[in-house]
Short mmCIF file of C-alpha atoms in Angstrom, two decimals:
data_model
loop_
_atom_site.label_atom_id
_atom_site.label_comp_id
_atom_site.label_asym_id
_atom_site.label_seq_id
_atom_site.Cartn_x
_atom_site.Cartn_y
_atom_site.Cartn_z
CA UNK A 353 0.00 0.00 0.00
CA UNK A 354 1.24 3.57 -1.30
CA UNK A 355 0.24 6.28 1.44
CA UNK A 356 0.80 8.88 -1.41
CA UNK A 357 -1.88 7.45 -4.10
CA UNK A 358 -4.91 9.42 -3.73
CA UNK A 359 -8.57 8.30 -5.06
CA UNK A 360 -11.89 8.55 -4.18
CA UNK A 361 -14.61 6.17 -3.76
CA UNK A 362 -18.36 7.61 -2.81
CA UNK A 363 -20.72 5.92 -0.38
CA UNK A 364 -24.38 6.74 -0.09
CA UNK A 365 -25.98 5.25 3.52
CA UNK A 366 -29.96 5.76 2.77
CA UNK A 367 -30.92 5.76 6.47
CA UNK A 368 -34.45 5.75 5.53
CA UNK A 369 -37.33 8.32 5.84
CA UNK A 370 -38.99 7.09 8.63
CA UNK A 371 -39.46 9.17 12.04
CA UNK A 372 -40.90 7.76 14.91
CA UNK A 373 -44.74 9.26 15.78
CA UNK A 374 -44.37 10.30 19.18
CA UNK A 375 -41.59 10.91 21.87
CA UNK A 376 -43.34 9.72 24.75
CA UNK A 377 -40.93 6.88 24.79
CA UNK A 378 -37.93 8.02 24.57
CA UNK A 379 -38.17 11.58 26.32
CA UNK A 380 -39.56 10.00 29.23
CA UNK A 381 -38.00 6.73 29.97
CA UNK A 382 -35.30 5.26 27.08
CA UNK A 383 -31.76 6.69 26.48
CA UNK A 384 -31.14 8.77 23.62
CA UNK A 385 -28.00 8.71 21.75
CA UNK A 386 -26.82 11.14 19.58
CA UNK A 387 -23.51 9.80 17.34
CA UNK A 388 -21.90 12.71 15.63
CA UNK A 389 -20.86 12.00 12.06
CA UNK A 390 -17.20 11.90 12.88
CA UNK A 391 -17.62 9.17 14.95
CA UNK A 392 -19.26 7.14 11.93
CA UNK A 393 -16.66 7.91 9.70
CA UNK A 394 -13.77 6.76 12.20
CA UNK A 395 -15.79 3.52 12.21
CA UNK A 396 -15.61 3.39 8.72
CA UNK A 397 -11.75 4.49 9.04
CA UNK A 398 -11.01 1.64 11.53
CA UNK A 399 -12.53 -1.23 9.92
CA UNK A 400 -10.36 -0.96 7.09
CA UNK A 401 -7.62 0.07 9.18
CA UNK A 402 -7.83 -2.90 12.17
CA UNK A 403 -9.36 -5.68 9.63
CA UNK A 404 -8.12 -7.93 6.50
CA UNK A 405 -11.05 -6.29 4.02
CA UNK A 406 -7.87 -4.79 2.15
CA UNK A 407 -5.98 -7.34 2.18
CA UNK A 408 -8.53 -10.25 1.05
CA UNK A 409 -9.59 -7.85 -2.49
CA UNK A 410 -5.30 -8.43 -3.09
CA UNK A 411 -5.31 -11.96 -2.01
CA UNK A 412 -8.89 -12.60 -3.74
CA UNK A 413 -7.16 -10.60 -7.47
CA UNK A 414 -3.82 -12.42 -7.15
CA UNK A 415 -5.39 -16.00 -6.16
CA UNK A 416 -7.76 -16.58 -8.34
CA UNK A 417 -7.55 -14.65 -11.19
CA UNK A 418 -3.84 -15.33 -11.74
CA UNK A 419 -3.66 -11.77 -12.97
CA UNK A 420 -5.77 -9.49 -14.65
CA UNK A 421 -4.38 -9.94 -18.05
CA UNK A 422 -2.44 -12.45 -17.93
CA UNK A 423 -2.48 -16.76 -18.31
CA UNK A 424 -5.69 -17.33 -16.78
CA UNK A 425 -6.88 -13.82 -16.56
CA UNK A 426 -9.48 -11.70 -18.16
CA UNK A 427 -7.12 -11.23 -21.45
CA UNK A 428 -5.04 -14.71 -21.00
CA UNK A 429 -6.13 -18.05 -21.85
CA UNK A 430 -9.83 -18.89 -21.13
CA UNK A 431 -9.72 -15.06 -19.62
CA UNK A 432 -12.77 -12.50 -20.69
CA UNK A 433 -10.90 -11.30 -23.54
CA UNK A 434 -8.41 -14.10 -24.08
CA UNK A 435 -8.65 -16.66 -26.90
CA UNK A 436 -11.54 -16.57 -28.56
CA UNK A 437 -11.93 -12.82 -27.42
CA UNK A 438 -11.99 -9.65 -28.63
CA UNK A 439 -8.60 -8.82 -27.76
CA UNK A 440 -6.79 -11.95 -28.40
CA UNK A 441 -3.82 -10.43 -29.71
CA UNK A 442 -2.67 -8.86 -26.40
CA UNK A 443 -1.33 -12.36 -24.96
CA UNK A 444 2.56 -10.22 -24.69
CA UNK A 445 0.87 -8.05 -22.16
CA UNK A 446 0.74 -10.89 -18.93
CA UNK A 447 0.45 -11.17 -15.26
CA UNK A 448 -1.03 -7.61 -14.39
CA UNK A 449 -2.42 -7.87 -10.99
CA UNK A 450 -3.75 -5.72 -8.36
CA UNK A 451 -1.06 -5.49 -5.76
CA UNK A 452 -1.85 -2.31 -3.78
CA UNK A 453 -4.41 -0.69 -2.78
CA UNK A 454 -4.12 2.54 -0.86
CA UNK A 455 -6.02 2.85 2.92
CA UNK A 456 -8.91 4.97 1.71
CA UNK A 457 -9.07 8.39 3.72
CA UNK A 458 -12.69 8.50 5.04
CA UNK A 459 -14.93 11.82 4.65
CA UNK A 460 -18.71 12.16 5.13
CA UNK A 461 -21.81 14.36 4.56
CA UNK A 462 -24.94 13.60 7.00
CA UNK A 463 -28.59 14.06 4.54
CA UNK A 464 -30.90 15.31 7.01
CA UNK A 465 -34.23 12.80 6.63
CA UNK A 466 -32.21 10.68 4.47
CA UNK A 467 -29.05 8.95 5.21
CA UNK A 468 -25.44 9.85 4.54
CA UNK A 469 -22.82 10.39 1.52
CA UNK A 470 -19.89 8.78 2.42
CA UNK A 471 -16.99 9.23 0.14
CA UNK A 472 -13.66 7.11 0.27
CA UNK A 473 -10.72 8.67 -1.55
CA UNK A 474 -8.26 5.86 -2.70
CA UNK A 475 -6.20 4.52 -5.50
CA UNK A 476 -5.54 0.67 -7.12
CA UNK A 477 -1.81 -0.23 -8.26
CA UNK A 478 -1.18 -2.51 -10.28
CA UNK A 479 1.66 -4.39 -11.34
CA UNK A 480 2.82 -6.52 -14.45
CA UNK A 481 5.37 -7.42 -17.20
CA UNK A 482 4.80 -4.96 -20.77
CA UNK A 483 4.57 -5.91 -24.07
CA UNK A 484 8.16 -4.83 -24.70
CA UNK A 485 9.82 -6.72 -21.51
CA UNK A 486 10.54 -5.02 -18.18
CA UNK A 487 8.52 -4.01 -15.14
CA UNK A 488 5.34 -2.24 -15.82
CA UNK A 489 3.62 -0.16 -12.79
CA UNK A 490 -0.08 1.80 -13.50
CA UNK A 491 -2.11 3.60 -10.84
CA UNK A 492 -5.36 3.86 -11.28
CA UNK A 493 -8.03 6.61 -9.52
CA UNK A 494 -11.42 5.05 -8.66
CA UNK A 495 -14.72 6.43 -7.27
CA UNK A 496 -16.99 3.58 -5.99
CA UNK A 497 -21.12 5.31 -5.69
CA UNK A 498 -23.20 2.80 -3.32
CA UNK A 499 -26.49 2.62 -2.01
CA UNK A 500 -27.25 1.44 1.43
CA UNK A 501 -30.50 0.81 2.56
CA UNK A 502 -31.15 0.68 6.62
CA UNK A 503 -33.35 -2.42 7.54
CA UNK A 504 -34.40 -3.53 10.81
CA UNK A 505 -32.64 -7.30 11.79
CA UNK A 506 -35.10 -10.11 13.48
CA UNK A 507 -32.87 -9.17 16.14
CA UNK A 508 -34.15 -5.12 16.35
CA UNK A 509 -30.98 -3.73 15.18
CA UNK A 510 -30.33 -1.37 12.64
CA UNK A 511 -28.66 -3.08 9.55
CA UNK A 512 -27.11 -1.60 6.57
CA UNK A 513 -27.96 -3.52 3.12
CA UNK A 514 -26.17 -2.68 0.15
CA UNK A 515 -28.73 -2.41 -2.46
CA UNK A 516 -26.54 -0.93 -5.65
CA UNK A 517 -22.88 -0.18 -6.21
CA UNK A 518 -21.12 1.33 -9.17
CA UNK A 519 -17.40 2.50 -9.83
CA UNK A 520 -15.99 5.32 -11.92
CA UNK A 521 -12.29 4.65 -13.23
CA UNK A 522 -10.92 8.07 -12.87
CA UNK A 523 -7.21 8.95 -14.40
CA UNK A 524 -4.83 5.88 -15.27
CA UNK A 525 -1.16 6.97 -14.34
CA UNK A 526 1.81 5.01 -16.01
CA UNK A 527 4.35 5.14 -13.32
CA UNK A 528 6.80 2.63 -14.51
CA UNK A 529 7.25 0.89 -17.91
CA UNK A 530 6.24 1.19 -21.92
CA UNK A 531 2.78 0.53 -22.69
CA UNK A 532 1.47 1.21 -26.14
CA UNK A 533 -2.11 3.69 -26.66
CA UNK A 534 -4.19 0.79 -28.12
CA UNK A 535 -3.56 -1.64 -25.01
CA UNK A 536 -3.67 1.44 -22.75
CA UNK A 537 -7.41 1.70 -23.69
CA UNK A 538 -7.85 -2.43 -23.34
CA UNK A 539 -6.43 -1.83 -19.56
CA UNK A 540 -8.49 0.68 -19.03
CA UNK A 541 -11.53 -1.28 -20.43
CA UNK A 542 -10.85 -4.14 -18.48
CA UNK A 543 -10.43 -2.29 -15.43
CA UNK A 544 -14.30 -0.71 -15.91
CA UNK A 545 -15.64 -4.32 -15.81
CA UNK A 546 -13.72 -5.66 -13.20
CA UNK A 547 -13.34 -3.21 -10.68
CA UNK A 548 -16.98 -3.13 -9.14
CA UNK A 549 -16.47 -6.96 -8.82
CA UNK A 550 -13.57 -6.12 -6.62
CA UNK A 551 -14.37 -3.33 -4.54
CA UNK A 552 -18.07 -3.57 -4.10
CA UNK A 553 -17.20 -6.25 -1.58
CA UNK A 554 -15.47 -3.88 -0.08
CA UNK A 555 -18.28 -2.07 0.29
CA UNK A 556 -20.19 -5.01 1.75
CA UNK A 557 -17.75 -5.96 4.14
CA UNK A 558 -16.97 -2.79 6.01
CA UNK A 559 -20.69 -2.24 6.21
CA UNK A 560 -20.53 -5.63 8.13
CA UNK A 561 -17.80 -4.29 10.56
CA UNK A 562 -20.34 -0.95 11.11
CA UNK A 563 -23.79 -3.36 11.66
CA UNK A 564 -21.48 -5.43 14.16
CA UNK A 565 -20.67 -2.03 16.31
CA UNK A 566 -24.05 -0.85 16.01
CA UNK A 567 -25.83 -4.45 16.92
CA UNK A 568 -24.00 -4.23 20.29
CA UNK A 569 -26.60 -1.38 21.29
CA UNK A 570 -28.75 -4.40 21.57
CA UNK A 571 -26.89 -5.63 24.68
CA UNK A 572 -27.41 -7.31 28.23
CA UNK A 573 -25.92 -5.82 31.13
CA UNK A 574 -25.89 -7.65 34.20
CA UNK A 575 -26.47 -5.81 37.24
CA UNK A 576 -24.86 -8.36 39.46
CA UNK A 577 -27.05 -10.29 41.68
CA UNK A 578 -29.79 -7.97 41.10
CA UNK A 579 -31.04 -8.75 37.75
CA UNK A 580 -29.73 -7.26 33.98
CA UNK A 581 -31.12 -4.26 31.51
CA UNK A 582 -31.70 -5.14 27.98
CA UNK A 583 -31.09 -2.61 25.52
CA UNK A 584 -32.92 -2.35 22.79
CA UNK A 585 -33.69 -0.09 19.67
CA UNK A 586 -37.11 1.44 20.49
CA UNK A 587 -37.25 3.05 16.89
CA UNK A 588 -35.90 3.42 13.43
CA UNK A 589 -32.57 6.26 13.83
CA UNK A 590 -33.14 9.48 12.80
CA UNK A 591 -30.27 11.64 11.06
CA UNK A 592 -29.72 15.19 11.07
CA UNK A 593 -27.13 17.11 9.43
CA UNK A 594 -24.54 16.74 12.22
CA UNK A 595 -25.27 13.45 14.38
CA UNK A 596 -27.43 10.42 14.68
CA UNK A 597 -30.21 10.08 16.52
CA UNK A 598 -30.59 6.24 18.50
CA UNK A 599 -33.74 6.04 20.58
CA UNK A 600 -32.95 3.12 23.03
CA UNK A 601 -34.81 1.53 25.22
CA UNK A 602 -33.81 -0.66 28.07
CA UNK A 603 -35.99 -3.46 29.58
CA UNK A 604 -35.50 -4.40 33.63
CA UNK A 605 -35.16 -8.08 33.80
CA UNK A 606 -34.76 -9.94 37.18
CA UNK A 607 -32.09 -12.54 37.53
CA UNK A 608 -34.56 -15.64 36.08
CA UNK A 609 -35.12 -13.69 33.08
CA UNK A 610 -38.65 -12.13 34.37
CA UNK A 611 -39.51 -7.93 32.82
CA UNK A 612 -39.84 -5.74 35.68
CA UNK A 613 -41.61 -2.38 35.00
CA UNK A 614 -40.85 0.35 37.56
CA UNK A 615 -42.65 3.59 37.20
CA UNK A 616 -41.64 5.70 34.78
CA UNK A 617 -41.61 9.63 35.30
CA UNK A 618 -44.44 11.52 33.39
CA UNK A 619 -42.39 14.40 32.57
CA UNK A 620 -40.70 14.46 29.31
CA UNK A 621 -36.61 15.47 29.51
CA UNK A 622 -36.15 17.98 27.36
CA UNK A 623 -32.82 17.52 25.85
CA UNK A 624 -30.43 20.31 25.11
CA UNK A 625 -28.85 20.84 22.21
CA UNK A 626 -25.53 18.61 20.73
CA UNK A 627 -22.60 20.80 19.85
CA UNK A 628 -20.89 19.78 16.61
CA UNK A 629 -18.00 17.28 16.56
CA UNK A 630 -19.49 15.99 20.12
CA UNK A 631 -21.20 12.80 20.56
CA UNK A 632 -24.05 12.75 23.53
CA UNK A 633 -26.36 10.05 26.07
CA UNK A 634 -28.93 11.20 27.51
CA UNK A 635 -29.42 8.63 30.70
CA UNK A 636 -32.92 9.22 31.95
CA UNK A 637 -34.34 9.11 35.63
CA UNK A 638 -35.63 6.27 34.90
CA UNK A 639 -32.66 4.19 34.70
CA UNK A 640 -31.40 5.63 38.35
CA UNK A 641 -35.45 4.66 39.81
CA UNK A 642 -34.34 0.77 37.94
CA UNK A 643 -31.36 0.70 39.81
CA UNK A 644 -32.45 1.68 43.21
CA UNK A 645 -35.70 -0.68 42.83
CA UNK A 646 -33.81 -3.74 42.31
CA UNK A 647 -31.90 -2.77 45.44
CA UNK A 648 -34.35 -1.97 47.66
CA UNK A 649 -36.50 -5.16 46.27
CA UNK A 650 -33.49 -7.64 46.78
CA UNK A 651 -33.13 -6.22 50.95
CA UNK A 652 -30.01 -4.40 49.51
CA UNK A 653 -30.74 -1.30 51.06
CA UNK A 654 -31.60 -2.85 54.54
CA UNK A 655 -28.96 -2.89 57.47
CA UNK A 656 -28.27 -4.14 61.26
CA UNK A 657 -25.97 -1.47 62.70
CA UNK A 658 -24.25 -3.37 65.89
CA UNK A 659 -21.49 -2.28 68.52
CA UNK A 660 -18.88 -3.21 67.02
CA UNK A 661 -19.14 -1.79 63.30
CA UNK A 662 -19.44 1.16 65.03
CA UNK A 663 -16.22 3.43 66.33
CA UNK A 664 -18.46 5.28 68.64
CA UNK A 665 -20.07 3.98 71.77
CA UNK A 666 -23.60 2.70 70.35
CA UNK A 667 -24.88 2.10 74.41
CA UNK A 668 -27.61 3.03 77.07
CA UNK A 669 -25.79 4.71 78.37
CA UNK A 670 -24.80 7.82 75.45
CA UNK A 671 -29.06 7.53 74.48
CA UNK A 672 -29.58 8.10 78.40
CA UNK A 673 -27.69 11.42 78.36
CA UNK A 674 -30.49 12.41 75.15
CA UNK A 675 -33.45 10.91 75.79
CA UNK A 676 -33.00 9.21 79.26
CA UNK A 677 -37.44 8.52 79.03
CA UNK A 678 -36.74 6.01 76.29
CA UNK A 679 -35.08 3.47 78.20
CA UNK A 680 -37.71 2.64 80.29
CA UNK A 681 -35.91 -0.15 82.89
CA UNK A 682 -32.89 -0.86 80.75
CA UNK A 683 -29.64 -0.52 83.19
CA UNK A 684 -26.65 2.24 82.04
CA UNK A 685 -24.01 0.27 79.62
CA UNK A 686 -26.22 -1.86 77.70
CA UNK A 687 -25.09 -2.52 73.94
CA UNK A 688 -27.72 -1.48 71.46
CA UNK A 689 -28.29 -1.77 67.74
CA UNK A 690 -29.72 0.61 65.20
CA UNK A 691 -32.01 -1.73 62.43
CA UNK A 692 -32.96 -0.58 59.08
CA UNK A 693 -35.71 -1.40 56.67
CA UNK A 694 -36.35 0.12 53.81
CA UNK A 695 -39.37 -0.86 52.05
CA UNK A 696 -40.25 1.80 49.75
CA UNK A 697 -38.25 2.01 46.60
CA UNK A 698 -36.16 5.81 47.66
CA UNK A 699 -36.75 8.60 45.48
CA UNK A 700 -33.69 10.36 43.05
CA UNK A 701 -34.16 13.74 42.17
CA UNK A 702 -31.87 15.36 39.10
CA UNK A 703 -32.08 18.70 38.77
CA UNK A 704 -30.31 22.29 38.97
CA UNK A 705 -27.02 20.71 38.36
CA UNK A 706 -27.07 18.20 41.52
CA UNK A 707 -28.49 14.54 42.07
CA UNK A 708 -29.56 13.61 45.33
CA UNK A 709 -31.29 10.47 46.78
CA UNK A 710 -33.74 10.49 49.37
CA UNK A 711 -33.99 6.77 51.29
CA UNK A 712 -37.39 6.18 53.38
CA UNK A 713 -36.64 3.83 56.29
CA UNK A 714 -38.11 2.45 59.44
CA UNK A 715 -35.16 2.71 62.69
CA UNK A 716 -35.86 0.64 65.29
CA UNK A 717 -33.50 1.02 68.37
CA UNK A 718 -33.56 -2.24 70.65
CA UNK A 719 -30.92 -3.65 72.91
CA UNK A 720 -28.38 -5.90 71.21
CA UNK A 721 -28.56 -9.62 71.96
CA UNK A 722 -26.34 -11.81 69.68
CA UNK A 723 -28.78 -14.88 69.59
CA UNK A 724 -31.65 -13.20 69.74
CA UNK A 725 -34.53 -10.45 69.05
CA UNK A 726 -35.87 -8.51 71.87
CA UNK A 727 -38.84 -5.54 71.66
CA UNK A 728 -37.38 -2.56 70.38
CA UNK A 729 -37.51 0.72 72.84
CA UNK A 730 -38.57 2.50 70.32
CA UNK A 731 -39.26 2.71 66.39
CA UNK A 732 -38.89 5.68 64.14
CA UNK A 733 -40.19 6.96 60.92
CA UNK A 734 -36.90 8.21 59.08
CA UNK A 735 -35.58 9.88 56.03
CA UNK A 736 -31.70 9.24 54.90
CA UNK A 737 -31.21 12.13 52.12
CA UNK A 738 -27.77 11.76 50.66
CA UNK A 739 -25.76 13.71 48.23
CA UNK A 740 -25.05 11.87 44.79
CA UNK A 741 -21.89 12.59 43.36
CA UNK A 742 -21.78 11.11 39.52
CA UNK A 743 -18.75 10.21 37.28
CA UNK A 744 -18.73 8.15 33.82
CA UNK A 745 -17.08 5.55 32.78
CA UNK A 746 -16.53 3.69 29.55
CA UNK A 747 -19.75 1.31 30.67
CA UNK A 748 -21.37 3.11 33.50
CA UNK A 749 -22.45 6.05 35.21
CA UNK A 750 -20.82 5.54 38.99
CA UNK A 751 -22.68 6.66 42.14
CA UNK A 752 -20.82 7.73 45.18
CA UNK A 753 -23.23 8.88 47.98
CA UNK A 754 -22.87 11.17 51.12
CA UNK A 755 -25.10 12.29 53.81
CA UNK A 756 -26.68 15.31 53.96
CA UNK A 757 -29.08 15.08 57.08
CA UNK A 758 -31.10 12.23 58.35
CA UNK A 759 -34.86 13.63 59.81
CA UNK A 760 -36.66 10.91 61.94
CA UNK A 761 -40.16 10.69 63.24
CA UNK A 762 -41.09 8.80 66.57
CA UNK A 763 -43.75 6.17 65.22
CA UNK A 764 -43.86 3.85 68.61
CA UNK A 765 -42.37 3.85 71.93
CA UNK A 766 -41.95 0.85 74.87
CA UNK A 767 -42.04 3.56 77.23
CA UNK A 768 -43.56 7.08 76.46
CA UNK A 769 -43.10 9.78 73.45
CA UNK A 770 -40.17 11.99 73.67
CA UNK A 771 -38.32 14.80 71.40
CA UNK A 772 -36.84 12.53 68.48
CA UNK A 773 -34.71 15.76 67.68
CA UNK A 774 -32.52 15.11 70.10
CA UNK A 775 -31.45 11.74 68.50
CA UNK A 776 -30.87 12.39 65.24
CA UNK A 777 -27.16 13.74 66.00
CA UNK A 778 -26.37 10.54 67.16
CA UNK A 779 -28.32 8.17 64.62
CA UNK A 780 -26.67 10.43 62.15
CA UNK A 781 -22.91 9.24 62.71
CA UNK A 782 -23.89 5.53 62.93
CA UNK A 783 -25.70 6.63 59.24
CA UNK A 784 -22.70 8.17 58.12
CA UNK A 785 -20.15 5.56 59.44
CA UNK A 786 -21.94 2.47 58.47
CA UNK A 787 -24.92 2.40 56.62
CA UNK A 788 -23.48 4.88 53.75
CA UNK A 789 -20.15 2.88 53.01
CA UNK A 790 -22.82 -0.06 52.78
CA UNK A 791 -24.92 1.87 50.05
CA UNK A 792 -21.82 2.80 48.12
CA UNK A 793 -20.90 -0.98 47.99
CA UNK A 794 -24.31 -1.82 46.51
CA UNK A 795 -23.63 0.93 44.45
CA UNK A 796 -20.77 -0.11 43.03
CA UNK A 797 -23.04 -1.99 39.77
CA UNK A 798 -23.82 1.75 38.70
CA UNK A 799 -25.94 2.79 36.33
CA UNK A 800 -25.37 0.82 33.11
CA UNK A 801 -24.57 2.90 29.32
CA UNK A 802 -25.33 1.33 26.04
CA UNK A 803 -22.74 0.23 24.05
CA UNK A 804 -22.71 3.16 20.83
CA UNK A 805 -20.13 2.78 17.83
CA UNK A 806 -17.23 2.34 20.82
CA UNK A 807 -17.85 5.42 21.49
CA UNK A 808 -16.00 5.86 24.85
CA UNK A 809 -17.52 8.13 27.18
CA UNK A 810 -15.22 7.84 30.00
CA UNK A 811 -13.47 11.11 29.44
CA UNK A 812 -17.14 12.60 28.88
CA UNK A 813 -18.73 16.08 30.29
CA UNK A 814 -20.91 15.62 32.84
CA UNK A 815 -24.34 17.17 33.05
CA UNK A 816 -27.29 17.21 35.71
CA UNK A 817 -30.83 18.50 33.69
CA UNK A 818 -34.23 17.71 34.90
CA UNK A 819 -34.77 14.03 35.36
CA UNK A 820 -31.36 13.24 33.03
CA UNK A 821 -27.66 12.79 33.22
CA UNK A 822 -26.49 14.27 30.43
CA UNK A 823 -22.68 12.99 28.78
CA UNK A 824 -20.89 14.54 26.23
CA UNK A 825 -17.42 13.45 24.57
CA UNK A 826 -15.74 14.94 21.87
CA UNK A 827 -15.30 13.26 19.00
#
């Protein structure tokens, strides 16, 4: 391969007209993905970079055709213009072959409602022996027009179908070696029929590399113990004149395989605008509610705080010096331990640039046997609100959590009702110590990202809207 031959080939995607009829969908609960153009086109780029498609039209040429022109080629023996051809006197000219073929450099054009012009600039070398002895070198420019249609696969991916390709044999350079005019024009002949068998495959296979990244948005990702979210294409893409517009939606599934549909927000998320030469996901609320769900359903969220995962005394005798009317008959120095239910799923608010989480749980405070479960003194009505701090990675949004304030209730009481205010100081640094390093473990699944073109959004901006994260890479 020459870096310095230059060529072009032209590409046309069609996309396909079709626009989904309402947003309902995906404003409210699926994850919209918006690929900017360059990150098609260094798709495009890598495939023939990173693969053997360039390779295999050289090895395919040299293989089985034995040479364009020559013994067993299209002008040798039994060739399409051989013995018995049209151009049977040419048998001196033998063994030209296609033995380069220069990495295409990819550009692109986005048709808004339509699909996208792709063009591939390139040139073919080829090699042989001349009528008149010695090495003969030609360069040839091509341009390669396509049409792609965009079907749907059983599967519910987008696939690309080629549905017509053509080439154009631009200028024919003689870089090395005599060649006389008439069998100039027979090259050049032969080279209009043969090329579109050659390169059109091209064609064919790196659209096979591009369905294979764009299948994997139609992925499982497990959520540990908890379950898995299926991604799935909710509608046909849309295309604009900078980006690409995936509407995905992701199905719950529990850990036997069973859909689980949590509420979904009624408020659409109005999405703000993509810059150009940025790609963008859009993860909704709903995706944060799926997370938290499948931890509070699986007891994930629930917690026995006892002495000794706590630094601080947890005793009588420190909730004597607050509420002394809550013991009721229990002695000074008696262990006790803080449990934790949660049994509503908590409730995650994004909005104003800040994501917090707000965890409804019932506290009981009873004295702490080892082997056994006595009557709590006292049960409370509580609210754990926690700060969410957010970072991407290349497949998840992490969450790291951090109290903010924990408000409590008194719901019952073995002795008599008291000022719960005075507690939650204390409750709060058993919270803080224990319960919200637990959370953060659980936490550690995150909230899952489609898989888009490889786009990696580790590196990605970072935006809180209403009821959305918002990421944003450059491409």
């Amino acid at each position: 391969v020459q870096p310095t031959m230059l060529g072009v080939w032209s590409l046309l995607l069609l996309w396909g007209l079709a626009t989904p009829p309402c947003q309902g969908l995906l404003e409210t609960v699926g994850t919209l993905a918006r690929i900017d153009k360059d990150e098609l086109g260094k798709a495009i780029q890598n495939s023939l970079v990173g693969g053997p498609i360039l390779q295999n039209v050289l090895g395919t040429v040299t293989s089985v055709n034995q040479g364009l022109l020559g013994f067993g080629g299209l002008l040798g023996g039994g060739g399409l213009l051989g013995h018995g051809g049209v151009f049977g006197v040419v048998k001196e000219l033998s063994g030209l072959k296609i033995e380069e073929l220069t990495l295409p450099k990819v550009s692109l054009k986005l048709l808004p409602g339509f699909g996208v012009q792709l063009s591939l600039h390139t040139k073919v070398g080829l090699h042989g022996s001349g009528p008149l002895g010695g090495f003969l070198q030609l360069a040839a420019e091509v341009n390669v027009s396509s049409r792609v249609a965009l079907g749907m696969s059983p599967r519910g991916t987008p696939t690309l179908i080629l549905k017509r390709c053509s080439t154009l044999l631009g200028h024919i350079s003689l870089l090395s070696g005599l060649l006389p005019a008439p069998l100039f024009g027979v090259v050049e002949e032969t080279l209009f029929k043969v090329l579109p068998g050659l390169l059109c495959p091209v064609v064919d296979s790196v659209l096979g590399v591009v369905n294979e990244l764009l299948g994997a948005v139609l992925s499982l990702v497990p959520l540990g113990a908890l379950g898995s979210v299926e991604f799935s294409l909710a509608t046909l893409p849309l295309v604009s004149n900078q980006y690409i517009e995936l509407d995905i939606n992701p199905i719950v599934k529990s850990v036997g395989g069973d859909i689980i549909d949590f509420p979904k927000h009624p408020v659409p998320v109005k999405v703000p605008p993509k810059e150009d030469h940025t790609s963008q996901v859009t993860v909704p609320l709903y995706l944060f509610n799926t997370v938290f769900g499948l931890l509070q359903a699986n007891g994930a969220l629930n917690i026995d705080i006892t002495p000794e995962l706590v630094p601080v005394p947890l005793t009588t005798t420190e909730l004597a010096a607050l509420v002394p009317e809550a013991l009721g008959k229990l002695p000074p120095g008696r262990h006790l331990q803080l449990s934790l239910r949660v049994k509503e799923v908590p409730t995650i608010t994004l909005q104003s640039k800040k994501a917090s989480v707000s965890v409804p749980a019932d506290i009981h405070v009873l004295p702490y046997v080892p082997q056994g479960t006595p009557e709590a003194l006292f049960k409370l009505n509580g609210v754990v609100t926690l700060s969410a701090q957010l970072a991407p990675s290349a497949t998840k949004l992490h969450i790291s959590l951090s109290l903010e304030r924990l408000s409590v209730k008194l719901a019952s009481s073995y002795s008599r009702a008291f000022d719960v205010s005075r507690l939650e100081e204390w409750l709060s640094d058993a919270v803080r110590v224990v319960y919200v390093p637990k959370l953060n473990v659980a936490l550690d699944i995150g909230i899952p990202l489609p898989k888009i073109l490889n786009v990696n959004f580790a590196n990605s901006d970072l935006e809180i809207i209403e009821n959305a994260v918002v990421l944003t890479v450059a491409s």
